[in-house]
Amino acid sequence: MADLAELTKLIEPEAEAEGLSLVRVKMMGGTSDPTLQVMAERPDTRQLTLEDCARLSRRLSALFDELDPIEHAYRLEVSSPGIDRPLTRLQDFEDWKGHEARIVLSEKLDGRKVFTGDVTGFEGDDVLIDVQGLGPSRLPFSMIHSAKLAMTDRLIEATAPLSAEGADQIEEEGQD
């Protein structure tokens, strides 16, 4: 299996060179269909265009062809984190405070592993979340196995495209 920490060290400067912020590097699909998933975004919009994906994919493919950091066959997938994005960095919990998230810990804390509620930021190395039915809670960032925003109307409104101008117009090509 590939060393994700080492791959991240290779990938992050390449993403930054394209003006992007790396969100996550993950190997998926097991041994039958290994896929290296690279999620990135534009820091100013928190979105990623198809052109951004293509540029970063070409850049990483060229780098990996040269360095061959993964010893087996795999597919490279470069994508946006999407609307119900994973929260992978402490800063994500500040950036997305006020939005509902589902956090799964690697081990139980106070008798539970899953916490769902509104993110209220972070303090030190703890994620702050107002857990439904429990109230304000502190979760050690080091114990988080996975965290993801929940799809809500509030999230949809906050992540609406910057401009939908022209989206409702149909261009017709002339017939010869």
Short mmCIF file of C-alpha atoms in Angstrom, two decimals:
data_model
loop_
_atom_site.label_atom_id
_atom_site.label_comp_id
_atom_site.label_asym_id
_atom_site.label_seq_id
_atom_site.Cartn_x
_atom_site.Cartn_y
_atom_site.Cartn_z
CA MET A 1 0.00 0.00 0.00
CA ALA A 2 1.21 3.50 -0.80
CA ASP A 3 2.37 5.82 2.00
CA LEU A 4 -0.31 8.55 2.04
CA ALA A 5 1.82 10.94 4.11
CA GLU A 6 4.62 10.75 1.53
CA LEU A 7 2.17 11.09 -1.37
CA THR A 8 0.63 14.14 0.32
CA LYS A 9 4.10 15.71 0.56
CA LEU A 10 4.50 15.23 -3.20
CA ILE A 11 0.98 16.36 -4.13
CA GLU A 12 0.53 19.44 -1.93
CA PRO A 13 3.18 21.65 -3.61
CA GLU A 14 1.83 20.66 -7.03
CA ALA A 15 -1.70 21.70 -6.00
CA GLU A 16 -0.38 24.97 -4.55
CA ALA A 17 1.52 25.66 -7.79
CA GLU A 18 -1.87 25.53 -9.54
CA GLY A 19 -3.31 27.98 -7.00
CA LEU A 20 -5.24 25.24 -5.21
CA SER A 21 -5.51 24.06 -1.64
CA LEU A 22 -5.26 20.33 -0.99
CA VAL A 23 -8.25 18.94 0.92
CA ARG A 24 -7.57 15.21 1.05
CA VAL A 25 -5.42 12.41 -0.36
CA LYS A 26 -6.93 8.96 0.01
CA MET A 27 -6.35 5.51 -1.46
CA MET A 28 -9.67 3.75 -2.18
CA GLY A 29 -10.90 0.60 -3.86
CA GLY A 30 -8.67 -1.97 -2.16
CA THR A 31 -6.36 -4.24 -4.12
CA SER A 32 -8.85 -5.07 -6.88
CA ASP A 33 -9.40 -1.49 -8.07
CA PRO A 34 -6.96 0.90 -6.33
CA THR A 35 -7.75 4.58 -6.87
CA LEU A 36 -5.71 7.50 -5.58
CA GLN A 37 -8.27 10.20 -4.80
CA VAL A 38 -6.97 13.78 -4.63
CA MET A 39 -9.45 16.44 -3.49
CA ALA A 40 -8.55 20.09 -3.93
CA GLU A 41 -10.26 23.47 -4.05
CA ARG A 42 -9.67 27.12 -4.85
CA PRO A 43 -9.02 28.83 -1.50
CA ASP A 44 -11.03 31.93 -2.50
CA THR A 45 -14.20 30.13 -3.64
CA ARG A 46 -13.94 26.71 -1.93
CA GLN A 47 -14.90 25.28 -5.34
CA LEU A 48 -13.03 23.56 -8.16
CA THR A 49 -13.68 23.87 -11.88
CA LEU A 50 -13.37 21.10 -14.41
CA GLU A 51 -10.37 22.94 -15.87
CA ASP A 52 -8.72 23.01 -12.41
CA CYS A 53 -9.21 19.25 -12.11
CA ALA A 54 -7.75 18.61 -15.56
CA ARG A 55 -4.69 20.82 -14.94
CA LEU A 56 -3.91 19.23 -11.59
CA SER A 57 -4.48 15.73 -12.96
CA ARG A 58 -2.04 16.32 -15.86
CA ARG A 59 0.52 17.83 -13.47
CA LEU A 60 0.29 14.90 -11.02
CA SER A 61 0.35 12.31 -13.81
CA ALA A 62 3.56 13.78 -15.17
CA LEU A 63 5.14 13.85 -11.70
CA PHE A 64 4.09 10.28 -10.90
CA ASP A 65 5.33 9.04 -14.29
CA GLU A 66 8.72 10.51 -13.40
CA LEU A 67 8.93 9.45 -9.73
CA ASP A 68 6.76 6.29 -9.75
CA PRO A 69 5.77 6.67 -6.05
CA ILE A 70 3.14 3.90 -6.11
CA GLU A 71 4.47 0.39 -6.67
CA HIS A 72 1.29 -1.05 -8.20
CA ALA A 73 -1.23 -0.11 -10.87
CA TYR A 74 -3.84 2.46 -9.79
CA ARG A 75 -6.20 5.09 -11.13
CA LEU A 76 -5.76 8.79 -10.36
CA GLU A 77 -8.94 10.70 -9.49
CA VAL A 78 -8.76 14.47 -9.01
CA SER A 79 -11.98 16.00 -7.74
CA SER A 80 -13.71 18.74 -5.84
CA PRO A 81 -14.63 18.01 -2.23
CA GLY A 82 -18.27 18.54 -3.22
CA ILE A 83 -21.05 20.18 -1.27
CA ASP A 84 -21.11 17.64 1.60
CA ARG A 85 -17.35 17.85 1.82
CA PRO A 86 -15.05 16.04 4.19
CA LEU A 87 -13.60 18.16 7.00
CA THR A 88 -9.94 17.17 7.13
CA ARG A 89 -8.11 20.17 8.61
CA LEU A 90 -8.69 22.05 11.86
CA GLN A 91 -9.31 25.22 9.85
CA ASP A 92 -12.20 23.46 8.06
CA PHE A 93 -14.09 23.42 11.35
CA GLU A 94 -13.71 27.20 11.63
CA ASP A 95 -14.53 27.82 7.97
CA TRP A 96 -17.72 25.74 8.12
CA LYS A 97 -18.96 26.67 11.59
CA GLY A 98 -22.72 27.01 11.77
CA HIS A 99 -23.15 24.04 9.45
CA GLU A 100 -24.18 20.55 10.47
CA ALA A 101 -21.53 17.83 10.40
CA ARG A 102 -21.26 14.15 11.22
CA ILE A 103 -18.04 13.28 13.02
CA VAL A 104 -16.90 9.71 13.61
CA LEU A 105 -14.13 9.09 16.13
CA SER A 106 -11.56 6.32 15.94
CA GLU A 107 -12.54 5.21 19.46
CA LYS A 108 -15.35 5.96 21.89
CA LEU A 109 -15.39 9.20 23.86
CA ASP A 110 -17.89 9.37 26.72
CA GLY A 111 -19.52 6.19 25.43
CA ARG A 112 -20.02 7.21 21.80
CA LYS A 113 -18.13 7.34 18.50
CA VAL A 114 -20.55 9.34 16.31
CA PHE A 115 -21.37 13.01 16.94
CA THR A 116 -23.80 14.98 14.78
CA GLY A 117 -24.54 18.67 15.19
CA ASP A 118 -23.59 22.21 14.26
CA VAL A 119 -19.88 22.90 14.05
CA THR A 120 -18.87 25.86 16.26
CA GLY A 121 -15.17 26.04 15.33
CA PHE A 122 -12.04 24.78 17.04
CA GLU A 123 -9.96 25.68 20.05
CA GLY A 124 -6.39 24.44 20.37
CA ASP A 125 -6.45 20.86 19.09
CA ASP A 126 -10.15 20.33 19.84
CA VAL A 127 -13.07 20.54 17.44
CA LEU A 128 -16.12 22.28 18.88
CA ILE A 129 -19.56 21.00 17.97
CA ASP A 130 -23.06 21.54 19.36
CA VAL A 131 -24.21 17.92 19.39
CA GLN A 132 -27.91 17.20 18.94
CA GLY A 133 -29.32 16.00 22.27
CA LEU A 134 -26.02 16.53 24.09
CA GLY A 135 -25.10 20.20 23.69
CA PRO A 136 -21.70 21.88 23.23
CA SER A 137 -18.90 19.30 23.01
CA ARG A 138 -15.12 19.21 22.48
CA LEU A 139 -13.66 16.45 20.35
CA PRO A 140 -9.89 15.92 20.12
CA PHE A 141 -8.93 16.42 16.47
CA SER A 142 -6.45 13.53 16.79
CA MET A 143 -9.35 11.15 17.54
CA ILE A 144 -11.38 12.05 14.44
CA HIS A 145 -11.57 9.15 12.00
CA SER A 146 -13.82 11.01 9.56
CA ALA A 147 -15.87 14.19 9.47
CA LYS A 148 -18.25 15.36 6.79
CA LEU A 149 -20.73 18.18 6.31
CA ALA A 150 -24.38 17.14 6.24
CA MET A 151 -26.53 18.13 3.28
CA THR A 152 -28.88 20.86 4.54
CA ASP A 153 -30.72 23.79 2.93
CA ARG A 154 -28.34 26.13 4.80
CA LEU A 155 -25.32 24.38 3.26
CA ILE A 156 -26.84 24.42 -0.22
CA GLU A 157 -27.46 28.16 0.06
CA ALA A 158 -23.92 28.81 1.37
CA THR A 159 -22.28 26.84 -1.44
CA ALA A 160 -24.34 28.08 -4.37
CA PRO A 161 -22.23 28.71 -7.47
CA LEU A 162 -20.67 32.13 -7.61
CA SER A 163 -22.54 32.91 -10.78
CA ALA A 164 -25.30 31.09 -12.57
CA GLU A 165 -25.43 33.70 -15.33
CA GLY A 166 -26.27 32.07 -18.64
CA ALA A 167 -27.15 28.71 -17.09
CA ASP A 168 -30.72 28.97 -18.35
CA GLN A 169 -29.77 29.91 -21.91
CA ILE A 170 -29.50 27.38 -24.70
CA GLU A 171 -27.10 27.98 -27.54
CA GLU A 172 -28.11 26.46 -30.83
CA GLU A 173 -25.63 25.71 -33.56
CA GLY A 174 -26.52 26.66 -37.08
CA GLN A 175 -27.45 23.89 -39.52
CA ASP A 176 -25.63 23.54 -42.79
#
